[in-house]
Short mmCIF file of N, CA and C in Angstrom, two decimals:
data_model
loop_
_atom_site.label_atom_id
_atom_site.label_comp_id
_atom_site.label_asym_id
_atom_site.label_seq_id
_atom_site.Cartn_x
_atom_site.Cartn_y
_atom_site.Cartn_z
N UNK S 1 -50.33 -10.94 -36.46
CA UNK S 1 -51.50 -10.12 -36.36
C UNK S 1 -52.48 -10.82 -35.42
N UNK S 2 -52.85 -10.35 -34.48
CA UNK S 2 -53.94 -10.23 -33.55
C UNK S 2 -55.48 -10.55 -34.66
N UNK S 3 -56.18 -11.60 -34.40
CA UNK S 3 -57.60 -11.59 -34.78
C UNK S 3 -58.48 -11.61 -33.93
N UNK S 4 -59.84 -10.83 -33.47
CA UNK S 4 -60.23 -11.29 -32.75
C UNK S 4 -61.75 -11.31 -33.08
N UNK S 5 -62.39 -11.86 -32.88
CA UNK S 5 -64.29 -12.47 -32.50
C UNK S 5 -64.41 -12.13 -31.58
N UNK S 6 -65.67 -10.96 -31.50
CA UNK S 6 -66.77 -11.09 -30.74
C UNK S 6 -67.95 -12.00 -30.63
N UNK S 7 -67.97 -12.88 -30.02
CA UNK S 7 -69.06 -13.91 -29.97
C UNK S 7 -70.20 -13.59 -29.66
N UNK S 8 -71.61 -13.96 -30.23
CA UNK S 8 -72.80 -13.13 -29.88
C UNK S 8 -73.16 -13.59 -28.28
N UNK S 9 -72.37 -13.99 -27.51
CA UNK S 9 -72.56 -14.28 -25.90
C UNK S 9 -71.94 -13.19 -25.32
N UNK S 10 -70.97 -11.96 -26.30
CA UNK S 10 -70.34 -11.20 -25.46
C UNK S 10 -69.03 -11.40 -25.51
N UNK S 11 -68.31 -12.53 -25.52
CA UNK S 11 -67.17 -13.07 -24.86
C UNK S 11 -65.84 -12.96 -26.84
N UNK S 12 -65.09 -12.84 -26.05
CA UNK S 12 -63.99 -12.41 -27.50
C UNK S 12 -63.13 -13.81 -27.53
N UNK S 13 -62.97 -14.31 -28.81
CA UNK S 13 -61.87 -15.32 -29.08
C UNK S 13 -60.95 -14.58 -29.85
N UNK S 14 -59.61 -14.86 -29.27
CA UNK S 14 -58.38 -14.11 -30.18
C UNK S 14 -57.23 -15.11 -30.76
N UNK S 15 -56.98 -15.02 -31.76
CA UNK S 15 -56.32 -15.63 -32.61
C UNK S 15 -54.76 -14.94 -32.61
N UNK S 16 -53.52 -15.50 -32.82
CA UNK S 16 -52.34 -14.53 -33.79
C UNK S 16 -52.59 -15.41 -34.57
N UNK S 17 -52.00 -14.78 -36.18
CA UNK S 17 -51.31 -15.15 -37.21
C UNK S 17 -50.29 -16.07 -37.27
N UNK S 18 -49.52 -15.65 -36.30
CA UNK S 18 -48.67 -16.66 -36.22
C UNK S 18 -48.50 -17.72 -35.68
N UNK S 19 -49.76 -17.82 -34.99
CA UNK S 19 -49.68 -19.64 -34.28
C UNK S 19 -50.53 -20.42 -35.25
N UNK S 20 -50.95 -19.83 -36.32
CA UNK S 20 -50.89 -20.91 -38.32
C UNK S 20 -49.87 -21.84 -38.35
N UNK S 21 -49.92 -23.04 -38.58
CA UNK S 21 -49.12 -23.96 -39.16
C UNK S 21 -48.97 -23.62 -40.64
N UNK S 22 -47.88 -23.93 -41.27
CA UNK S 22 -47.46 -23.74 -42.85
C UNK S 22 -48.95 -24.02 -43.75
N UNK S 23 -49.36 -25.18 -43.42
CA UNK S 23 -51.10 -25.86 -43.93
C UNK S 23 -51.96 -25.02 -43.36
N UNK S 24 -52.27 -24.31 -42.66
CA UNK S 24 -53.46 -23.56 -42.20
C UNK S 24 -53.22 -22.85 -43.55
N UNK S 25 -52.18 -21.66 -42.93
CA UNK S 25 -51.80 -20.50 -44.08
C UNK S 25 -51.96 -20.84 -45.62
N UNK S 26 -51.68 -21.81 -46.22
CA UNK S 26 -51.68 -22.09 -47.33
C UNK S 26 -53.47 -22.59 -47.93
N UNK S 27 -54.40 -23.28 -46.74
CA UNK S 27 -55.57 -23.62 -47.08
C UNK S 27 -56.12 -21.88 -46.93
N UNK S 28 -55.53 -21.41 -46.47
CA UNK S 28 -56.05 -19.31 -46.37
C UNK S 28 -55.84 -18.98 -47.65
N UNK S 29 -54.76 -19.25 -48.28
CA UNK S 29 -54.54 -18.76 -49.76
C UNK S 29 -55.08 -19.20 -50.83
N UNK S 30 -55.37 -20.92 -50.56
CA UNK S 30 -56.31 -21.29 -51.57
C UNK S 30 -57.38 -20.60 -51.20
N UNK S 31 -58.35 -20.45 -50.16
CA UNK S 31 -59.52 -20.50 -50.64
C UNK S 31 -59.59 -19.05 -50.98
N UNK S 32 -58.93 -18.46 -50.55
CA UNK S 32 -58.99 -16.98 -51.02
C UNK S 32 -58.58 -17.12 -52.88
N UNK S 33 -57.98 -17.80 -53.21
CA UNK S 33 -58.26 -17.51 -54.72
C UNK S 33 -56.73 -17.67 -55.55
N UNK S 34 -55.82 -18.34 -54.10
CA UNK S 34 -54.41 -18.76 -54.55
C UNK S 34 -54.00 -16.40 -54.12
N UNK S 35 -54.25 -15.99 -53.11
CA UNK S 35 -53.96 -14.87 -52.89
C UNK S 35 -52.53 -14.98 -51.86
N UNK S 36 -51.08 -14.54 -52.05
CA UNK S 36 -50.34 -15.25 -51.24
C UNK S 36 -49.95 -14.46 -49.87
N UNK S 37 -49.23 -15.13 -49.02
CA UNK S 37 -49.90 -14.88 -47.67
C UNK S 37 -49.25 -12.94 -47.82
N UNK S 38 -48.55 -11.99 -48.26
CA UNK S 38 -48.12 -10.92 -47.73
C UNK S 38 -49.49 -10.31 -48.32
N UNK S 39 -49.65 -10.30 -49.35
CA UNK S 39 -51.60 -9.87 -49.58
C UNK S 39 -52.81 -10.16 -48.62
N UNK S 40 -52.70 -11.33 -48.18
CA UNK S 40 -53.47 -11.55 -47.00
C UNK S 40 -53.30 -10.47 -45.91
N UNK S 41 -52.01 -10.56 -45.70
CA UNK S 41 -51.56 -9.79 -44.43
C UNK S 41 -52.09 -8.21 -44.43
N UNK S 42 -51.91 -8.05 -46.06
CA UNK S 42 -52.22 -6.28 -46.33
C UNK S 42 -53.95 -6.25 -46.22
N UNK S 43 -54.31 -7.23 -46.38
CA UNK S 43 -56.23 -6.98 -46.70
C UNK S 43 -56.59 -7.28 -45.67
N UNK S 44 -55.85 -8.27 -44.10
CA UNK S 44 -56.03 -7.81 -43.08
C UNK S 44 -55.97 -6.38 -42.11
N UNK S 45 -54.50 -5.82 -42.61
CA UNK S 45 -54.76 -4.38 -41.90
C UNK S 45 -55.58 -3.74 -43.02
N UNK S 46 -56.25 -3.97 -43.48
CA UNK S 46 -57.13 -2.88 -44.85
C UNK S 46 -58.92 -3.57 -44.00
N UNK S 47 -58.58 -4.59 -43.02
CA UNK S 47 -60.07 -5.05 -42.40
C UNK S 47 -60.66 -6.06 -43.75
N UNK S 48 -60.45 -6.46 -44.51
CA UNK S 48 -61.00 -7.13 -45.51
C UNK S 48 -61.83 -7.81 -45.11
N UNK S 49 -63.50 -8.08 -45.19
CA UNK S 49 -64.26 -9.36 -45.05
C UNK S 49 -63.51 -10.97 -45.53
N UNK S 50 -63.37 -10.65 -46.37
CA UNK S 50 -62.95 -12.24 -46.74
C UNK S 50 -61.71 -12.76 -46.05
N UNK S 51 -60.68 -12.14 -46.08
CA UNK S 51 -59.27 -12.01 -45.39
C UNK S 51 -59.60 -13.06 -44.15
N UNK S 52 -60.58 -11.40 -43.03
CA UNK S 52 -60.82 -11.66 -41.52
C UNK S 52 -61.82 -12.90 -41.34
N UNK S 53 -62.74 -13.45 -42.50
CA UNK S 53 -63.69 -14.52 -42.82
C UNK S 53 -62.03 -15.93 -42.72
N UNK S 54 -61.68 -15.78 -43.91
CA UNK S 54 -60.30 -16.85 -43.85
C UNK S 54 -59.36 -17.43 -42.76
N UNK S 55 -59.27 -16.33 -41.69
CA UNK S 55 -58.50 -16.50 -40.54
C UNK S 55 -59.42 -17.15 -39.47
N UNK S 56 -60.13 -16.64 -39.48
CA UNK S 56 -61.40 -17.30 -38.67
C UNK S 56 -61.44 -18.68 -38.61
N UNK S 57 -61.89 -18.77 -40.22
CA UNK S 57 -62.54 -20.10 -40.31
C UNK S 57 -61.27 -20.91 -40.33
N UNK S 58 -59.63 -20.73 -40.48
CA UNK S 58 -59.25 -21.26 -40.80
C UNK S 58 -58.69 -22.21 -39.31
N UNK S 59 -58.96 -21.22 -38.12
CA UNK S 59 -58.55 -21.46 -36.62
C UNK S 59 -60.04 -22.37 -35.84
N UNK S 60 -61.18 -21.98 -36.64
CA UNK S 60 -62.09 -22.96 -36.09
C UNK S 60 -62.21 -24.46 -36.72
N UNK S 61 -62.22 -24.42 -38.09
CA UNK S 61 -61.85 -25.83 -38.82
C UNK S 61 -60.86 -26.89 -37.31
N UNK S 62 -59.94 -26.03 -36.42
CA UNK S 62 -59.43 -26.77 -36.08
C UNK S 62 -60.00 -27.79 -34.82
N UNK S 63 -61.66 -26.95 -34.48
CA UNK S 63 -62.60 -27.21 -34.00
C UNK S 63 -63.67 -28.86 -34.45
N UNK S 64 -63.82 -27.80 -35.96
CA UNK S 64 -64.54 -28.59 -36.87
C UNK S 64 -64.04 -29.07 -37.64
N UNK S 65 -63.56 -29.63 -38.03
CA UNK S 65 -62.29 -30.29 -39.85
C UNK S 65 -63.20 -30.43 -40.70
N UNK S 66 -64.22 -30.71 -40.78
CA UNK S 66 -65.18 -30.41 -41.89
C UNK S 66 -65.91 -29.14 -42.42
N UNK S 67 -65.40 -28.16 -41.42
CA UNK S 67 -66.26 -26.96 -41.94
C UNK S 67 -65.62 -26.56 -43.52
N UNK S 68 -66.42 -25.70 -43.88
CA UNK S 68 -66.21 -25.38 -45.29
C UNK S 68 -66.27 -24.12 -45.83
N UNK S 69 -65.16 -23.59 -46.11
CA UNK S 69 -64.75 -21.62 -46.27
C UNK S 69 -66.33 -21.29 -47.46
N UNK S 70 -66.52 -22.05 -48.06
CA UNK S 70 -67.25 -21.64 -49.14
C UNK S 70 -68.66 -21.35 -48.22
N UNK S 71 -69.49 -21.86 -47.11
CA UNK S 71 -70.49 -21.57 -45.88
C UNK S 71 -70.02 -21.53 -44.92
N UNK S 72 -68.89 -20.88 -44.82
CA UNK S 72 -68.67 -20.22 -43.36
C UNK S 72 -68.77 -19.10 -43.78
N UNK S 73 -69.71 -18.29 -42.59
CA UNK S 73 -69.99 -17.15 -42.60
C UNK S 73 -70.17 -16.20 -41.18
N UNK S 74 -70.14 -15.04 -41.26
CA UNK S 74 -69.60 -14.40 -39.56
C UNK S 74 -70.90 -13.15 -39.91
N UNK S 75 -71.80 -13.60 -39.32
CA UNK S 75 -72.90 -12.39 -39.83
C UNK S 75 -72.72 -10.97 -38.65
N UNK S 76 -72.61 -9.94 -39.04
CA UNK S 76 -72.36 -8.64 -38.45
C UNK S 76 -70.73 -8.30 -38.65
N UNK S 77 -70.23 -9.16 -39.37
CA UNK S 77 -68.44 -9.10 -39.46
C UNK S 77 -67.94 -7.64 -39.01
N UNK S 78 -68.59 -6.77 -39.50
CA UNK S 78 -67.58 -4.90 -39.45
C UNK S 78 -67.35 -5.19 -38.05
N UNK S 79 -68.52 -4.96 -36.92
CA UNK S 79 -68.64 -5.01 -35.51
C UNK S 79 -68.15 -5.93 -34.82
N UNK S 80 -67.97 -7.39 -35.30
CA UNK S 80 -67.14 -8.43 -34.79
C UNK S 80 -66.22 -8.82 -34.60
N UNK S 81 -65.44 -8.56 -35.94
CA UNK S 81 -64.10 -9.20 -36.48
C UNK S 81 -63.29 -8.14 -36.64
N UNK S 82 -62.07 -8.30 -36.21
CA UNK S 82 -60.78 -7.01 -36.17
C UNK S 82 -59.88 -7.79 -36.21
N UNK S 83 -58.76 -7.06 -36.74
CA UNK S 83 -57.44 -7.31 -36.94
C UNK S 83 -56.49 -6.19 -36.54
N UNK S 84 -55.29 -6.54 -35.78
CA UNK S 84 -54.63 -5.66 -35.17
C UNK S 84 -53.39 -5.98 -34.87
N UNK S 85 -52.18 -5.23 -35.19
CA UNK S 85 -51.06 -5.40 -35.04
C UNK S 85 -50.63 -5.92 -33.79
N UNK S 86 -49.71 -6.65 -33.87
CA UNK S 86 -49.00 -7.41 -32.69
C UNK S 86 -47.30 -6.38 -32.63
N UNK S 87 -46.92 -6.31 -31.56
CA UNK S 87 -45.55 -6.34 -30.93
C UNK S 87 -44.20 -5.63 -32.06
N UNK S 88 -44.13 -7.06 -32.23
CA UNK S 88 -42.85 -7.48 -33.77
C UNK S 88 -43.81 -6.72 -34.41
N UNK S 89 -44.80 -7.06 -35.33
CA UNK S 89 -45.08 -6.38 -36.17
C UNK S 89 -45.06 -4.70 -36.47
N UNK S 90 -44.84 -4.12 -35.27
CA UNK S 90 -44.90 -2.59 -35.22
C UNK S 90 -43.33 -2.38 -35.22
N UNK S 91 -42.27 -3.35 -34.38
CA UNK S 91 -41.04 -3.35 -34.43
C UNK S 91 -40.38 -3.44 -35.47
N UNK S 92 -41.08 -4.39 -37.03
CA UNK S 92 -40.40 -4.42 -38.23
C UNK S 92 -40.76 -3.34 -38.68
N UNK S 93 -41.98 -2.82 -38.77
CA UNK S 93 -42.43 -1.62 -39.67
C UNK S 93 -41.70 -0.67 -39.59
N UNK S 94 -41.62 -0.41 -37.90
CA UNK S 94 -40.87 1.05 -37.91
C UNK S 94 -39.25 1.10 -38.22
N UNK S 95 -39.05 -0.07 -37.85
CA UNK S 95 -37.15 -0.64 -37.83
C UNK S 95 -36.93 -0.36 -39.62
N UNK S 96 -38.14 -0.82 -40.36
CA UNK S 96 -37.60 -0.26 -41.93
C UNK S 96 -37.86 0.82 -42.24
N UNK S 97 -39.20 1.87 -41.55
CA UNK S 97 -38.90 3.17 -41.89
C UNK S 97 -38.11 3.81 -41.23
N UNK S 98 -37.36 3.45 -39.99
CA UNK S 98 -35.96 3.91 -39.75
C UNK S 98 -35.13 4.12 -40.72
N UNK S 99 -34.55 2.63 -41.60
CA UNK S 99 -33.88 2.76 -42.03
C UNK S 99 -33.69 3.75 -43.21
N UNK S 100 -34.95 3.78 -43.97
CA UNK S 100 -35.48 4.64 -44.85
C UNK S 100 -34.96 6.17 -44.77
N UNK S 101 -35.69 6.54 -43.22
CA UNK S 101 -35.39 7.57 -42.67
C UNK S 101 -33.87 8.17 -42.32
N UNK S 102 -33.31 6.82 -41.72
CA UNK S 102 -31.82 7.66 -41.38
C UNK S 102 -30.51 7.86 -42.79
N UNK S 103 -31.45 7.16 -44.10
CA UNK S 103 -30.76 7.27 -45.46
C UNK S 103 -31.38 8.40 -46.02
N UNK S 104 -31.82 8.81 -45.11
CA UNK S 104 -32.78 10.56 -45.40
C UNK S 104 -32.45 11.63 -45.02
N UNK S 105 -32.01 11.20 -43.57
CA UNK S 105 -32.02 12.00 -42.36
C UNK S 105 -33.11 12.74 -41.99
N UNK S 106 -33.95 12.24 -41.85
CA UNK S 106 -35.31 12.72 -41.68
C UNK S 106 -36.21 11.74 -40.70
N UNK S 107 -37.14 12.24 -39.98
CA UNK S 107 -38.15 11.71 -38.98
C UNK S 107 -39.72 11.60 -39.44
N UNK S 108 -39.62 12.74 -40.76
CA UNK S 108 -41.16 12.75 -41.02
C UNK S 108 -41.60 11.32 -41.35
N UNK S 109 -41.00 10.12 -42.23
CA UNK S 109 -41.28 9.30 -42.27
C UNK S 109 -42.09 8.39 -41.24
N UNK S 110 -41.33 8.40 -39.82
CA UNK S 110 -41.92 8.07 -39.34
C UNK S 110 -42.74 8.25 -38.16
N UNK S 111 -42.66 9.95 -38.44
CA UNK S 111 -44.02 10.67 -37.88
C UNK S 111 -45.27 10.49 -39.00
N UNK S 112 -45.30 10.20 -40.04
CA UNK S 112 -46.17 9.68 -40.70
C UNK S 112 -47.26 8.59 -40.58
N UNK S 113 -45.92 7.29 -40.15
CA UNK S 113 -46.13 5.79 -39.66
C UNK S 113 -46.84 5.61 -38.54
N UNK S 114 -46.18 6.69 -38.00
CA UNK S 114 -46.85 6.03 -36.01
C UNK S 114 -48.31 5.98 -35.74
N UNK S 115 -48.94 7.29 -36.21
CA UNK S 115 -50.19 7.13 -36.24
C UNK S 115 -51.21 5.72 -36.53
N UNK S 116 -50.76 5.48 -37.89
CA UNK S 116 -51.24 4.50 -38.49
C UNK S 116 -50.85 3.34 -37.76
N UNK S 117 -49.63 3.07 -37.27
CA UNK S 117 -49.59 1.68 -36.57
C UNK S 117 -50.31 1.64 -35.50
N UNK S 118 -50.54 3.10 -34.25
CA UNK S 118 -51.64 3.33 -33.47
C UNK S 118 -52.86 2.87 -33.84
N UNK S 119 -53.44 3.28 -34.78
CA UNK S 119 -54.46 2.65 -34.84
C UNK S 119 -54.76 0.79 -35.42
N UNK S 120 -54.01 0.57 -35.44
CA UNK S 120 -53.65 -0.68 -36.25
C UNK S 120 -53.48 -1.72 -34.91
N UNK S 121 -52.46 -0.76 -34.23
CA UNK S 121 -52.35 -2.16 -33.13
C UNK S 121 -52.77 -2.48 -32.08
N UNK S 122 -52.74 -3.51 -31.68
CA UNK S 122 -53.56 -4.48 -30.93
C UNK S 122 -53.25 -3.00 -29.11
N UNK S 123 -52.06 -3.11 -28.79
CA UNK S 123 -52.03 -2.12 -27.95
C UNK S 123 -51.33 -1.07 -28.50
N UNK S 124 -52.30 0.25 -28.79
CA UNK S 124 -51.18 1.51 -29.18
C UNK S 124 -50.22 1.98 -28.48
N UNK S 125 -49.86 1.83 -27.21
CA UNK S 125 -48.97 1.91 -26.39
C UNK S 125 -47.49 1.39 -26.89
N UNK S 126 -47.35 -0.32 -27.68
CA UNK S 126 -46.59 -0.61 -28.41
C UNK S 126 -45.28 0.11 -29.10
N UNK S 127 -46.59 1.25 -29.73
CA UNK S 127 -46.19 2.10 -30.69
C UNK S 127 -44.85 2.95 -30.67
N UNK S 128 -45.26 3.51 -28.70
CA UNK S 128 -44.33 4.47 -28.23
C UNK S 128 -43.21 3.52 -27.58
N UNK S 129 -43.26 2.17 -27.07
CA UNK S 129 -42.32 1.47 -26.88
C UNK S 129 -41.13 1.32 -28.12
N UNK S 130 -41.80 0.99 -29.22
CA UNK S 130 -41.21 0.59 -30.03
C UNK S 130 -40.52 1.84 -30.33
N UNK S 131 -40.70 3.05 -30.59
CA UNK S 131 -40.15 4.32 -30.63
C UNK S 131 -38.59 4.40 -30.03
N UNK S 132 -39.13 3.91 -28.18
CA UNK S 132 -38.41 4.09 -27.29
C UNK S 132 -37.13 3.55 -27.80
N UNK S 133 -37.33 1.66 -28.66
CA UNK S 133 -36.42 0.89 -28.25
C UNK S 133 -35.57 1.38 -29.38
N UNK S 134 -36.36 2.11 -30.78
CA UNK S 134 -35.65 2.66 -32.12
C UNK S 134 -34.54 4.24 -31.35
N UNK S 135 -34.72 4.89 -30.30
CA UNK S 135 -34.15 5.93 -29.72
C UNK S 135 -34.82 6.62 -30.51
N UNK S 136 -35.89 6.44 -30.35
CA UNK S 136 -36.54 8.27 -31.44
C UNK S 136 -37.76 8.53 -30.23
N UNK S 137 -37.84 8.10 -29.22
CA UNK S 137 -38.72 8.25 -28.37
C UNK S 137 -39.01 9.73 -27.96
N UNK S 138 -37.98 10.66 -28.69
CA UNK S 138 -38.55 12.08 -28.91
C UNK S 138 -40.04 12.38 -29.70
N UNK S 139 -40.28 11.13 -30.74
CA UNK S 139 -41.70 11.05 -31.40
C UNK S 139 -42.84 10.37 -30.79
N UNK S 140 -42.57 9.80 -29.80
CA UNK S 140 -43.79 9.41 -29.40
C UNK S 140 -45.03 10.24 -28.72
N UNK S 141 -46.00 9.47 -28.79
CA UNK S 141 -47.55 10.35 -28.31
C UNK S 141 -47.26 11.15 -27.25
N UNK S 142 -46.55 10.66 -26.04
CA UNK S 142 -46.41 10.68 -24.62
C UNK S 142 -45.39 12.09 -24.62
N UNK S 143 -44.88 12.21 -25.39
CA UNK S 143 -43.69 13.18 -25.65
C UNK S 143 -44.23 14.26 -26.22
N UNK S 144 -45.03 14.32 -26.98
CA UNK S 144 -45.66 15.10 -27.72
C UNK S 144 -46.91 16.28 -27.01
N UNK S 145 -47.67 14.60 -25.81
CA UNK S 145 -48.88 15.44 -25.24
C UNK S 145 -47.47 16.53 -24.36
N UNK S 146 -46.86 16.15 -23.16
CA UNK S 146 -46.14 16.62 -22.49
C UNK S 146 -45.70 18.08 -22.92
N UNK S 147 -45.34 17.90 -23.82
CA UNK S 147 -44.76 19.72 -24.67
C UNK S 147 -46.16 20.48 -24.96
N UNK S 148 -47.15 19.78 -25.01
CA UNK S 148 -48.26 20.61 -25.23
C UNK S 148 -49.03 21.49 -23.66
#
């Protein structure tokens, strides 16, 4: 997952999820309350204050080693702080409501999904790639405006 800060100079710092060491992630779960990391992950795409507060602080500590989750604080957070799907992440989602789907035989599933990962990810464009690479690229946005 994509994090990113708006800095009050204007200028954006972006984080992934996945460049966490095993110890970052795990000081994220303590201070969150022993919350383990696939909950994290969900209260990130849900925008969570505390979540998007945790990731933050947990990539600047590497700045500061003394800072401290309990006064770190991101004042204006809604407007600042976002979280947004990466790449893979839209590639697993849809690759399991595939599977879902083709034990269905059905697409609504993940005419359901796409939307939501659109708005979720970092580039919605992704979305229709990932479509492309599943062969359902009959569902994507691009396919859709076109017939209209």
């Amino acid at each position: 997952m994509i994090i990113t800060h708006l800095q009050e100079d204007g200028t954006a710092q972006r984080w992934s999820t996945d460049d966490l060491s095993a110890i970052e992630a795990a000081d994220i779960e303590k201070a969150m309350g022993d919350v383990p990391w696939r909950g994290i992950e969900m209260r990130l795409q849900a925008q969570d204050a505390t979540a998007l507060r945790a990731v933050v602080w947990a990539f600047r500590r590497r700045a500061e080693p003394d800072l401290e989750f309990a006064t770190f604080d991101i004042p204006g957070w809604r407007r600042r702080v976002r979280a947004r799907l990466e790449r893979a992440e839209i590639d697993e989602a849809l690759a399991n409501t595939m599977r879902e789907a083709l034990a269905k035989s059905e697409d609504s599933m993940i005419d359901v999904l796409a939307p939501h990962l659109r708005k979720l990810a970092e580039d919605p464009d992704d979305v229709d790639a990932a479509l492309d690479d599943l062969g359902k690229g009959h569902l994507t946005r691009r396919h859709r405006e076109s017939e209209d």
